Short mmCIF file of C-alpha atoms in Angstrom, two decimals:
data_model
loop_
_atom_site.label_atom_id
_atom_site.label_comp_id
_atom_site.label_asym_id
_atom_site.label_seq_id
_atom_site.Cartn_x
_atom_site.Cartn_y
_atom_site.Cartn_z
CA UNK A 24 -13.46 68.55 -33.71
CA UNK A 25 -13.45 67.96 -37.13
CA UNK A 26 -13.21 64.73 -36.91
CA UNK A 27 -16.28 63.99 -34.71
CA UNK A 28 -18.43 66.56 -37.04
CA UNK A 29 -17.38 63.96 -39.76
CA UNK A 30 -18.30 61.04 -37.35
CA UNK A 31 -21.27 62.42 -36.09
CA UNK A 32 -22.25 62.68 -40.47
CA UNK A 33 -21.50 58.89 -40.43
CA UNK A 34 -23.67 58.01 -37.72
CA UNK A 35 -26.78 59.82 -39.42
CA UNK A 36 -26.62 57.00 -41.92
CA UNK A 37 -29.81 53.89 -41.03
CA UNK A 38 -30.69 50.93 -43.37
CA UNK A 39 -33.93 48.92 -43.02
CA UNK A 40 -31.93 46.12 -42.10
CA UNK A 41 -32.43 45.67 -37.38
CA UNK A 42 -31.67 42.22 -35.44
CA UNK A 43 -34.82 39.91 -34.26
CA UNK A 44 -34.75 41.81 -30.60
CA UNK A 45 -34.34 45.24 -31.23
CA UNK A 46 -37.53 47.47 -31.20
CA UNK A 47 -36.45 49.47 -33.66
CA UNK A 48 -36.45 48.75 -37.39
CA UNK A 49 -33.62 50.09 -38.82
CA UNK A 50 -30.44 50.15 -37.71
CA UNK A 51 -27.58 52.58 -38.09
CA UNK A 52 -25.37 51.54 -41.85
CA UNK A 53 -22.55 50.35 -39.76
CA UNK A 54 -21.18 47.54 -40.79
CA UNK A 55 -20.54 49.17 -44.88
CA UNK A 56 -18.02 52.14 -46.34
CA UNK A 57 -21.11 54.82 -46.35
CA UNK A 58 -19.47 56.80 -49.08
CA UNK A 59 -21.62 55.62 -51.64
CA UNK A 60 -24.70 56.27 -48.70
CA UNK A 61 -23.17 60.02 -48.42
CA UNK A 62 -23.17 60.09 -52.44
CA UNK A 63 -26.69 59.74 -52.47
CA UNK A 64 -27.45 61.61 -49.54
CA UNK A 65 -26.86 64.45 -51.09
CA UNK A 66 -28.96 65.09 -54.35
CA UNK A 67 -31.28 64.06 -51.15
CA UNK A 68 -31.08 66.49 -49.39
CA UNK A 69 -30.96 69.30 -52.41
CA UNK A 70 -34.66 67.36 -53.93
CA UNK A 71 -34.37 65.00 -55.78
CA UNK A 72 -36.12 62.27 -54.69
CA UNK A 73 -34.75 58.86 -53.72
CA UNK A 74 -34.66 57.26 -57.01
CA UNK A 75 -33.84 60.40 -59.35
CA UNK A 76 -30.69 61.50 -56.79
CA UNK A 77 -29.08 57.82 -57.58
CA UNK A 78 -29.87 57.80 -61.39
CA UNK A 79 -28.11 61.74 -61.13
CA UNK A 80 -24.94 59.93 -58.70
CA UNK A 81 -24.97 56.69 -61.33
CA UNK A 82 -25.19 59.21 -64.41
CA UNK A 83 -22.24 61.18 -62.94
CA UNK A 84 -20.01 58.53 -62.06
CA UNK A 85 -19.97 57.06 -65.16
CA UNK A 86 -19.48 60.83 -66.79
CA UNK A 87 -16.54 60.91 -64.45
CA UNK A 88 -15.15 57.67 -64.72
CA UNK A 89 -15.21 57.16 -69.17
CA UNK A 90 -14.17 61.21 -69.80
CA UNK A 91 -11.20 60.47 -67.41
CA UNK A 92 -10.42 57.34 -69.13
CA UNK A 93 -10.25 58.78 -72.60
CA UNK A 94 -8.85 61.79 -71.57
CA UNK A 95 -5.70 60.16 -69.64
CA UNK A 96 -5.68 57.98 -73.01
CA UNK A 97 -5.94 59.99 -75.62
CA UNK A 98 -2.58 62.34 -74.05
CA UNK A 99 -0.93 58.78 -74.35
CA UNK A 100 -2.13 57.58 -77.78
CA UNK A 101 -3.66 59.95 -79.66
CA UNK A 102 -7.45 60.89 -80.14
CA UNK A 103 -8.32 57.42 -82.18
CA UNK A 104 -7.48 55.06 -79.29
CA UNK A 105 -9.29 57.53 -77.34
CA UNK A 106 -12.49 57.29 -79.36
CA UNK A 107 -12.49 52.93 -79.44
CA UNK A 108 -11.80 53.16 -76.02
CA UNK A 109 -15.11 54.89 -74.84
CA UNK A 110 -16.83 52.86 -77.26
CA UNK A 111 -15.18 49.88 -75.55
CA UNK A 112 -16.17 50.85 -72.23
CA UNK A 113 -19.70 51.90 -73.31
CA UNK A 114 -20.49 48.39 -75.33
CA UNK A 115 -18.61 45.67 -72.52
CA UNK A 116 -21.09 43.70 -70.47
CA UNK A 117 -19.62 43.73 -66.84
CA UNK A 118 -19.94 47.83 -66.58
CA UNK A 119 -22.59 47.88 -68.39
CA UNK A 120 -24.50 45.68 -66.57
CA UNK A 121 -23.00 47.36 -63.12
CA UNK A 122 -24.68 50.08 -64.48
CA UNK A 123 -28.51 49.04 -64.45
CA UNK A 124 -28.34 48.86 -61.04
CA UNK A 125 -28.48 50.94 -57.82
CA UNK A 126 -24.89 49.73 -56.83
CA UNK A 127 -22.00 51.38 -54.97
CA UNK A 128 -19.43 50.32 -58.46
CA UNK A 129 -19.82 52.80 -60.53
CA UNK A 130 -19.02 55.44 -57.56
CA UNK A 131 -16.33 53.29 -57.72
CA UNK A 132 -15.12 53.09 -61.16
CA UNK A 133 -15.24 56.30 -60.93
CA UNK A 134 -12.82 57.11 -57.87
CA UNK A 135 -10.02 53.96 -59.39
CA UNK A 136 -10.22 55.77 -62.81
CA UNK A 137 -9.43 59.38 -60.54
CA UNK A 138 -6.44 57.51 -58.21
CA UNK A 139 -4.97 55.97 -62.14
CA UNK A 140 -5.40 59.70 -63.51
CA UNK A 141 -3.84 61.28 -60.69
CA UNK A 142 -1.08 58.58 -60.67
CA UNK A 143 -0.47 59.10 -64.44
CA UNK A 144 -0.62 62.90 -64.77
CA UNK A 145 0.48 64.18 -61.10
CA UNK A 146 3.73 61.91 -60.40
CA UNK A 147 4.76 64.49 -58.09
CA UNK A 148 1.58 65.48 -55.68
CA UNK A 149 0.93 62.03 -53.97
CA UNK A 150 -1.97 63.53 -51.99
CA UNK A 151 -3.72 63.86 -55.11
CA UNK A 152 -3.87 60.25 -55.50
CA UNK A 153 -3.86 59.27 -52.31
CA UNK A 154 -6.79 61.68 -51.30
CA UNK A 155 -9.16 59.68 -54.40
CA UNK A 156 -7.84 56.16 -53.15
CA UNK A 157 -9.24 57.32 -49.81
CA UNK A 158 -12.80 58.08 -52.25
CA UNK A 159 -12.40 54.48 -53.07
CA UNK A 160 -12.41 52.93 -49.82
CA UNK A 161 -14.78 54.88 -47.74
CA UNK A 162 -16.90 53.97 -51.48
CA UNK A 163 -16.39 50.34 -50.88
CA UNK A 164 -14.03 47.88 -48.58
CA UNK A 165 -12.27 46.88 -52.05
CA UNK A 166 -10.63 49.94 -51.76
CA UNK A 167 -7.97 49.04 -49.84
CA UNK A 168 -6.72 48.32 -53.16
CA UNK A 169 -6.25 51.19 -54.52
CA UNK A 170 -4.84 52.38 -51.35
CA UNK A 171 -2.05 49.70 -51.45
CA UNK A 172 -1.52 50.17 -54.68
CA UNK A 173 -0.42 54.31 -54.32
CA UNK A 174 1.28 53.11 -51.15
CA UNK A 175 3.69 50.75 -52.93
CA UNK A 176 3.29 53.59 -56.18
CA UNK A 177 5.06 55.81 -53.69
CA UNK A 178 7.83 54.06 -51.88
CA UNK A 179 8.92 52.67 -55.98
CA UNK A 180 9.43 56.33 -56.99
CA UNK A 181 12.65 57.74 -57.45
CA UNK A 182 13.77 60.14 -54.88
CA UNK A 183 15.53 59.39 -51.13
CA UNK A 184 14.32 57.34 -48.18
CA UNK A 185 13.32 60.14 -46.49
CA UNK A 186 11.08 61.80 -50.28
CA UNK A 187 9.74 58.74 -50.29
CA UNK A 188 8.47 58.26 -46.78
CA UNK A 189 7.28 61.62 -47.08
CA UNK A 190 5.54 60.93 -49.57
CA UNK A 191 3.97 57.86 -48.64
CA UNK A 192 2.76 59.71 -45.58
CA UNK A 193 1.60 61.95 -47.57
CA UNK A 194 -0.55 59.91 -49.55
CA UNK A 195 -1.77 57.77 -47.04
CA UNK A 196 -2.72 60.69 -44.89
CA UNK A 197 -7.36 60.61 -46.07
CA UNK A 198 -7.11 57.55 -46.22
CA UNK A 199 -6.61 56.89 -42.26
CA UNK A 200 -7.80 60.11 -41.62
CA UNK A 201 -11.65 58.38 -43.28
CA UNK A 202 -11.18 55.80 -41.77
CA UNK A 203 -10.39 57.21 -38.52
CA UNK A 204 -13.70 58.91 -38.98
CA UNK A 205 -16.31 56.25 -39.99
CA UNK A 206 -14.19 54.13 -36.96
CA UNK A 207 -15.57 56.99 -34.59
CA UNK A 208 -18.79 56.71 -35.28
CA UNK A 209 -19.01 53.21 -36.04
CA UNK A 210 -17.99 53.33 -31.88
CA UNK A 211 -20.49 55.43 -30.94
CA UNK A 212 -23.28 52.87 -31.82
CA UNK A 213 -21.77 49.93 -30.47
CA UNK A 214 -21.37 48.38 -34.25
CA UNK A 215 -18.24 46.99 -35.65
CA UNK A 216 -16.89 47.86 -38.91
CA UNK A 217 -16.07 44.88 -41.29
CA UNK A 218 -16.71 40.45 -41.46
CA UNK A 219 -15.69 38.18 -39.11
CA UNK A 220 -12.04 36.74 -39.86
CA UNK A 221 -11.30 33.83 -40.17
CA UNK A 222 -9.99 30.92 -42.93
CA UNK A 223 -12.42 30.30 -45.32
CA UNK A 224 -12.27 27.87 -47.67
CA UNK A 225 -13.46 27.17 -51.00
CA UNK A 226 -11.09 29.85 -53.39
CA UNK A 227 -10.84 27.06 -56.43
CA UNK A 228 -14.47 27.40 -56.52
CA UNK A 229 -14.79 31.45 -57.09
CA UNK A 230 -11.94 31.56 -58.87
CA UNK A 231 -13.41 28.76 -60.87
CA UNK A 232 -16.47 31.27 -60.94
CA UNK A 233 -14.67 34.65 -61.70
CA UNK A 234 -13.28 32.65 -64.95
CA UNK A 235 -16.55 31.89 -65.96
CA UNK A 236 -17.19 35.97 -65.28
CA UNK A 237 -13.98 36.33 -67.15
CA UNK A 238 -14.75 34.44 -70.42
CA UNK A 239 -18.15 36.24 -70.19
CA UNK A 240 -16.17 39.67 -70.88
CA UNK A 241 -14.12 38.45 -73.94
CA UNK A 242 -15.81 36.23 -75.49
CA UNK A 243 -20.02 37.89 -74.99
CA UNK A 244 -22.90 34.84 -74.64
CA UNK A 245 -20.06 32.13 -74.63
CA UNK A 246 -21.60 30.14 -72.51
CA UNK A 247 -24.66 29.48 -74.39
CA UNK A 248 -21.87 27.64 -76.79
CA UNK A 249 -19.49 24.23 -75.55
CA UNK A 250 -16.46 26.08 -77.80
CA UNK A 251 -16.81 29.48 -76.20
CA UNK A 252 -14.36 28.77 -73.29
CA UNK A 253 -11.97 27.06 -75.66
CA UNK A 254 -12.16 30.76 -77.42
CA UNK A 255 -12.16 32.52 -74.86
CA UNK A 256 -8.69 31.20 -73.68
CA UNK A 257 -6.82 32.07 -76.72
CA UNK A 258 -9.00 35.93 -76.46
CA UNK A 259 -7.26 36.23 -73.43
CA UNK A 260 -3.76 34.48 -75.02
CA UNK A 261 -4.15 37.23 -77.29
CA UNK A 262 -4.58 40.27 -74.70
CA UNK A 263 -1.46 38.85 -72.81
CA UNK A 264 0.56 38.61 -76.29
CA UNK A 265 -0.85 42.67 -77.11
CA UNK A 266 0.05 43.71 -73.84
CA UNK A 267 3.48 42.46 -73.18
CA UNK A 268 4.27 43.14 -77.17
CA UNK A 269 2.98 47.05 -77.05
CA UNK A 270 3.85 47.56 -74.31
CA UNK A 271 7.66 46.72 -74.88
CA UNK A 272 8.67 50.09 -76.67
CA UNK A 273 6.95 51.84 -74.22
CA UNK A 274 8.67 50.53 -71.14
CA UNK A 275 11.72 50.84 -73.18
CA UNK A 276 11.59 54.25 -73.88
CA UNK A 277 11.16 54.83 -69.79
CA UNK A 278 14.28 52.67 -69.10
CA UNK A 279 16.03 55.81 -70.63
CA UNK A 280 13.87 58.60 -70.20
CA UNK A 281 14.66 61.05 -66.63
CA UNK A 282 12.20 62.19 -64.50
CA UNK A 283 10.15 64.80 -65.59
CA UNK A 284 7.85 65.66 -68.37
CA UNK A 285 9.34 69.17 -68.27
CA UNK A 286 12.25 68.26 -69.33
CA UNK A 287 10.97 66.07 -72.63
CA UNK A 288 10.55 66.91 -76.04
CA UNK A 289 6.34 67.01 -77.09
CA UNK A 290 7.64 63.50 -79.14
CA UNK A 291 8.59 61.81 -76.19
CA UNK A 292 5.96 62.91 -73.67
CA UNK A 293 3.22 60.96 -75.20
CA UNK A 294 5.27 57.82 -74.51
CA UNK A 295 6.36 58.33 -71.56
CA UNK A 296 2.80 59.19 -70.65
CA UNK A 297 1.80 56.06 -72.18
CA UNK A 298 4.32 53.44 -69.78
CA UNK A 299 3.00 55.50 -66.55
CA UNK A 300 -0.81 54.76 -67.18
CA UNK A 301 0.13 50.75 -68.21
CA UNK A 302 2.75 50.26 -65.16
CA UNK A 303 -0.19 52.33 -62.63
CA UNK A 304 -2.67 50.24 -64.58
CA UNK A 305 -0.75 46.85 -63.97
CA UNK A 306 -0.18 48.38 -60.14
CA UNK A 307 -3.71 49.20 -59.25
CA UNK A 308 -5.30 45.90 -60.73
CA UNK A 309 -2.91 43.46 -58.97
CA UNK A 310 -3.69 45.17 -55.54
CA UNK A 311 -7.04 44.83 -56.17
CA UNK A 312 -6.91 41.13 -57.28
CA UNK A 313 -4.92 40.46 -54.42
CA UNK A 314 -7.48 42.17 -51.83
CA UNK A 315 -10.51 40.11 -53.47
CA UNK A 316 -8.28 36.92 -52.66
CA UNK A 317 -7.48 37.88 -49.47
CA UNK A 318 -10.80 38.63 -48.59
CA UNK A 319 -12.40 35.70 -49.90
CA UNK A 320 -9.92 33.51 -47.71
CA UNK A 321 -10.31 35.75 -44.50
CA UNK A 322 -13.08 37.33 -44.73
CA UNK A 323 -15.37 36.47 -46.23
CA UNK A 324 -16.24 32.36 -47.27
CA UNK A 325 -19.29 34.18 -49.45
CA UNK A 326 -17.72 36.22 -51.96
CA UNK A 327 -18.33 35.84 -56.23
CA UNK A 328 -16.70 37.01 -58.31
CA UNK A 329 -18.87 38.13 -60.31
CA UNK A 330 -19.56 41.39 -63.45
CA UNK A 331 -19.71 43.64 -59.83
CA UNK A 332 -16.63 42.60 -58.67
CA UNK A 333 -14.30 42.10 -61.50
CA UNK A 334 -15.85 45.22 -62.99
CA UNK A 335 -12.67 47.36 -61.53
CA UNK A 336 -10.52 44.67 -63.49
CA UNK A 337 -12.22 44.73 -66.68
CA UNK A 338 -11.98 48.45 -66.63
CA UNK A 339 -8.05 48.39 -66.14
CA UNK A 340 -7.69 45.53 -68.83
CA UNK A 341 -8.84 47.59 -70.64
CA UNK A 342 -7.12 51.46 -70.45
CA UNK A 343 -4.39 49.03 -70.64
CA UNK A 344 -5.28 47.29 -74.12
CA UNK A 345 -5.78 50.26 -76.02
CA UNK A 346 -3.07 52.08 -74.94
CA UNK A 347 -0.67 48.79 -75.19
CA UNK A 348 -2.23 48.14 -79.04
CA UNK A 349 -2.14 51.56 -80.18
CA UNK A 350 1.49 50.81 -79.68
CA UNK A 351 2.07 48.04 -80.84
CA UNK A 352 -0.57 49.18 -83.71
CA UNK A 353 2.42 51.52 -85.32
CA UNK A 354 5.27 49.55 -85.85
CA UNK A 355 2.82 46.23 -86.61
CA UNK A 356 2.12 45.34 -91.01
CA UNK A 357 -1.02 46.21 -92.74
CA UNK A 358 -1.70 42.11 -92.54
CA UNK A 359 -1.67 41.69 -88.65
CA UNK A 360 -3.61 45.57 -88.13
CA UNK A 361 -6.55 43.74 -90.84
CA UNK A 362 -7.08 40.75 -88.13
CA UNK A 363 -6.63 43.47 -84.70
CA UNK A 364 -8.82 44.89 -86.44
CA UNK A 365 -11.55 42.68 -87.32
CA UNK A 366 -11.30 40.64 -84.35
CA UNK A 367 -12.19 44.44 -82.57
CA UNK A 368 -15.45 45.04 -84.65
CA UNK A 369 -16.60 41.44 -83.37
CA UNK A 370 -15.73 41.32 -80.36
CA UNK A 371 -17.65 44.87 -80.37
CA UNK A 372 -21.12 43.92 -81.87
CA UNK A 373 -20.80 40.67 -79.88
CA UNK A 374 -20.55 42.71 -76.87
CA UNK A 375 -23.25 45.26 -77.77
CA UNK A 376 -25.47 42.43 -78.44
CA UNK A 377 -25.02 41.37 -75.03
CA UNK A 378 -24.95 44.63 -73.25
CA UNK A 379 -28.48 45.51 -75.20
CA UNK A 380 -29.65 42.71 -74.56
CA UNK A 381 -29.17 43.30 -70.33
CA UNK A 382 -30.57 46.59 -70.66
CA UNK A 383 -33.70 45.76 -72.56
CA UNK A 384 -34.16 43.18 -70.07
CA UNK A 385 -33.58 45.48 -67.06
CA UNK A 386 -36.56 47.90 -69.29
CA UNK A 387 -39.01 45.74 -70.37
CA UNK A 388 -38.77 43.94 -66.89
CA UNK A 389 -36.98 45.49 -64.18
CA UNK A 390 -34.00 44.42 -63.13
CA UNK A 391 -32.70 42.82 -59.28
CA UNK A 392 -35.54 43.99 -56.76
CA UNK A 393 -37.11 45.75 -59.28
CA UNK A 394 -38.00 42.90 -61.32
CA UNK A 395 -41.98 41.91 -62.39
CA UNK A 396 -41.34 39.07 -60.11
CA UNK A 397 -41.26 41.22 -56.82
CA UNK A 398 -43.12 43.85 -58.37
CA UNK A 399 -46.37 41.70 -59.21
CA UNK A 400 -45.66 39.77 -56.02
CA UNK A 401 -49.15 37.65 -54.29
CA UNK A 402 -47.42 37.83 -51.01
CA UNK A 403 -46.76 41.78 -51.26
CA UNK A 404 -49.90 43.17 -53.08
CA UNK A 405 -51.20 41.10 -50.05
CA UNK A 406 -49.28 43.22 -47.57
CA UNK A 407 -49.62 46.92 -49.63
CA UNK A 408 -53.80 45.56 -49.08
CA UNK A 409 -54.48 43.75 -46.19
CA UNK A 410 -51.34 44.19 -44.27
CA UNK A 411 -51.56 47.51 -42.41
CA UNK A 412 -54.38 45.55 -40.49
CA UNK A 413 -51.31 42.46 -38.55
CA UNK A 414 -48.14 43.41 -36.93
CA UNK A 415 -45.55 42.14 -40.06
CA UNK A 416 -42.18 40.37 -39.14
CA UNK A 417 -39.90 39.10 -41.62
CA UNK A 418 -36.32 38.96 -41.83
CA UNK A 419 -36.31 40.47 -44.75
CA UNK A 420 -37.26 43.86 -44.23
CA UNK A 421 -35.65 46.77 -46.77
CA UNK A 422 -37.90 44.06 -48.90
CA UNK A 423 -41.09 45.36 -47.54
CA UNK A 424 -39.62 48.86 -47.56
CA UNK A 425 -39.12 49.08 -51.39
CA UNK A 426 -42.76 48.29 -52.58
#
């Protein structure tokens, strides 16, 4: 009965989109995970206006993600690296971009951050990581990557196969229950979950777009100059080298230490946490990337690897880089430290300038469907003033719903 109650709750979400042959102007929001809509519905039910509810959810999501990652990195490598990570996340263009719109990405990033934190801090509590991964799945389809990562993580831990299977079942339980409730709700309205599966060509072009997106992250505004791609390539090589070099010490210590933080000295605990952060970040990033590529190949040929889809990879890579760089810093000679500090300051300045430009344009002219080209549209102006006298038909009714 609890499952059916949750299903009826999920069925309550409707969107101002419907087929031409439908007598209703709205349809059940069955084609997309309902987690973000549920998060927005809570403050609306409490009396908040819709716009303020969206701002509240976005702000709280950003706070949860930032606080979680900063606290985790602080436990692993110290407050200095944690503060620098926080500053970097605040000015990273892909992350700033997805927070300028009413999108599910901020909430999804918060779920991923919590999933990573529970994997690192509570390795003996697979249910906690499973709850966070299940929440990510309920926010976006790509959340299946978090579920896969948690499953692989539980199966790969020390212990007998019986213990591993038990932990894996616990980790999967929240995702299975939430997905089942979603399936029940959509079945009740005759809707089908998910895209139409098939074989979609053009992966190479999509990967090229993804490379361009990552280039604009590593070297902000690099597309404005011809040499930007070469600098971005060098930056990518440097990031990979830093991850490898900074991870060696943590992995070496991880292999030597037995399981369990409680038996470790205070000196070795942070290094063990750092090793877990690096390993679990790589696992989450790899699972998420595999899901993206699989979705592009077999689920949707229109997927573009833009800021929205790659922002989780940017966040996880930033966390791993902060931990690896802090480990590297302790053993590096002074000239090498100076070079890294200069490069980080230059990148931070360029990223802050690019992010400020995005925020300024959004505040000055609007962003997305709130841009002035939509708000000052002659067609929408006619619709507001004279359209009430006519029966209007549109292939994009949600636009008229907004304005």
